[in-house]
Short mmCIF file of C-alpha atoms in Angstrom, two decimals:
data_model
loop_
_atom_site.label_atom_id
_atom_site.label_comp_id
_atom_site.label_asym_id
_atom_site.label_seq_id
_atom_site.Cartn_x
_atom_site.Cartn_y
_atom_site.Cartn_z
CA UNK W 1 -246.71 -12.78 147.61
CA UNK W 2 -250.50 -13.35 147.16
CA UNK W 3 -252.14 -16.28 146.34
CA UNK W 4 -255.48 -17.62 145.35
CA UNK W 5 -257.55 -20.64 145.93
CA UNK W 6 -260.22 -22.00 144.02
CA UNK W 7 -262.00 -25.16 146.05
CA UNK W 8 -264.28 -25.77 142.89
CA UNK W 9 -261.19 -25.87 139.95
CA UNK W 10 -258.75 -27.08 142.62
CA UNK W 11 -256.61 -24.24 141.58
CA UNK W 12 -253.79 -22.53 143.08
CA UNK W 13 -252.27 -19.61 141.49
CA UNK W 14 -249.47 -17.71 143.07
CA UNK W 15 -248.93 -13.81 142.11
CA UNK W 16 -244.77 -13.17 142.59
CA UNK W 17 -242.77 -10.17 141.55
CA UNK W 18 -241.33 -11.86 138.79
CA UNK W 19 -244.09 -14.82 137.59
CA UNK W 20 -247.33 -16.21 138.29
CA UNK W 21 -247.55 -19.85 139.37
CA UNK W 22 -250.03 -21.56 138.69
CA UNK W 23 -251.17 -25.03 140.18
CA UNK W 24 -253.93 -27.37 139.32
CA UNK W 25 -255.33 -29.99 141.12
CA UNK W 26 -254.75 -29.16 144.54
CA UNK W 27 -255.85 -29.91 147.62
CA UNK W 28 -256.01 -27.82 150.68
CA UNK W 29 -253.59 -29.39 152.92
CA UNK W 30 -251.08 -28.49 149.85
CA UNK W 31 -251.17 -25.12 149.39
CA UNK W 32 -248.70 -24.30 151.71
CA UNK W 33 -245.92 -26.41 150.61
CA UNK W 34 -246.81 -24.81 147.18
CA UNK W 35 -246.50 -20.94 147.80
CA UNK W 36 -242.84 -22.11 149.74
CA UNK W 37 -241.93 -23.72 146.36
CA UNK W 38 -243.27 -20.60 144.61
CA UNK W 39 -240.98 -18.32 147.06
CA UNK W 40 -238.08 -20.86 146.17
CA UNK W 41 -238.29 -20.50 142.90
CA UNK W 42 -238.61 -16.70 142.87
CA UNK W 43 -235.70 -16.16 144.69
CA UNK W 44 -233.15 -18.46 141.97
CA UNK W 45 -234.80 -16.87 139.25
CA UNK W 46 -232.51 -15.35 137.37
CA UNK W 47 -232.79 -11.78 135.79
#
């Protein structure tokens, strides 16, 4: 998984196999936490 981080939008997105998350408003202490959730969710996502 890759991810992005804008500091001026605050904007996380997440590029997955199956989705692209995207998060707004986020601070930098966050974006961990927030890729884990992404990885979470990619792995119950059902085909």
């Amino acid at each position: 998984m890759k991810f992005t981080y804008s500091t001026i939008t605050r904007t996380l997105t997440v590029f997955g196999t199956k989705m692209t998350h995207v998060f707004t408003n986020v601070s930098s202490g966050e974006i961990e936490a927030l890729v884990i959730d992404a990885k979470l969710k990619e792995a119950i996502w059902r085909k």
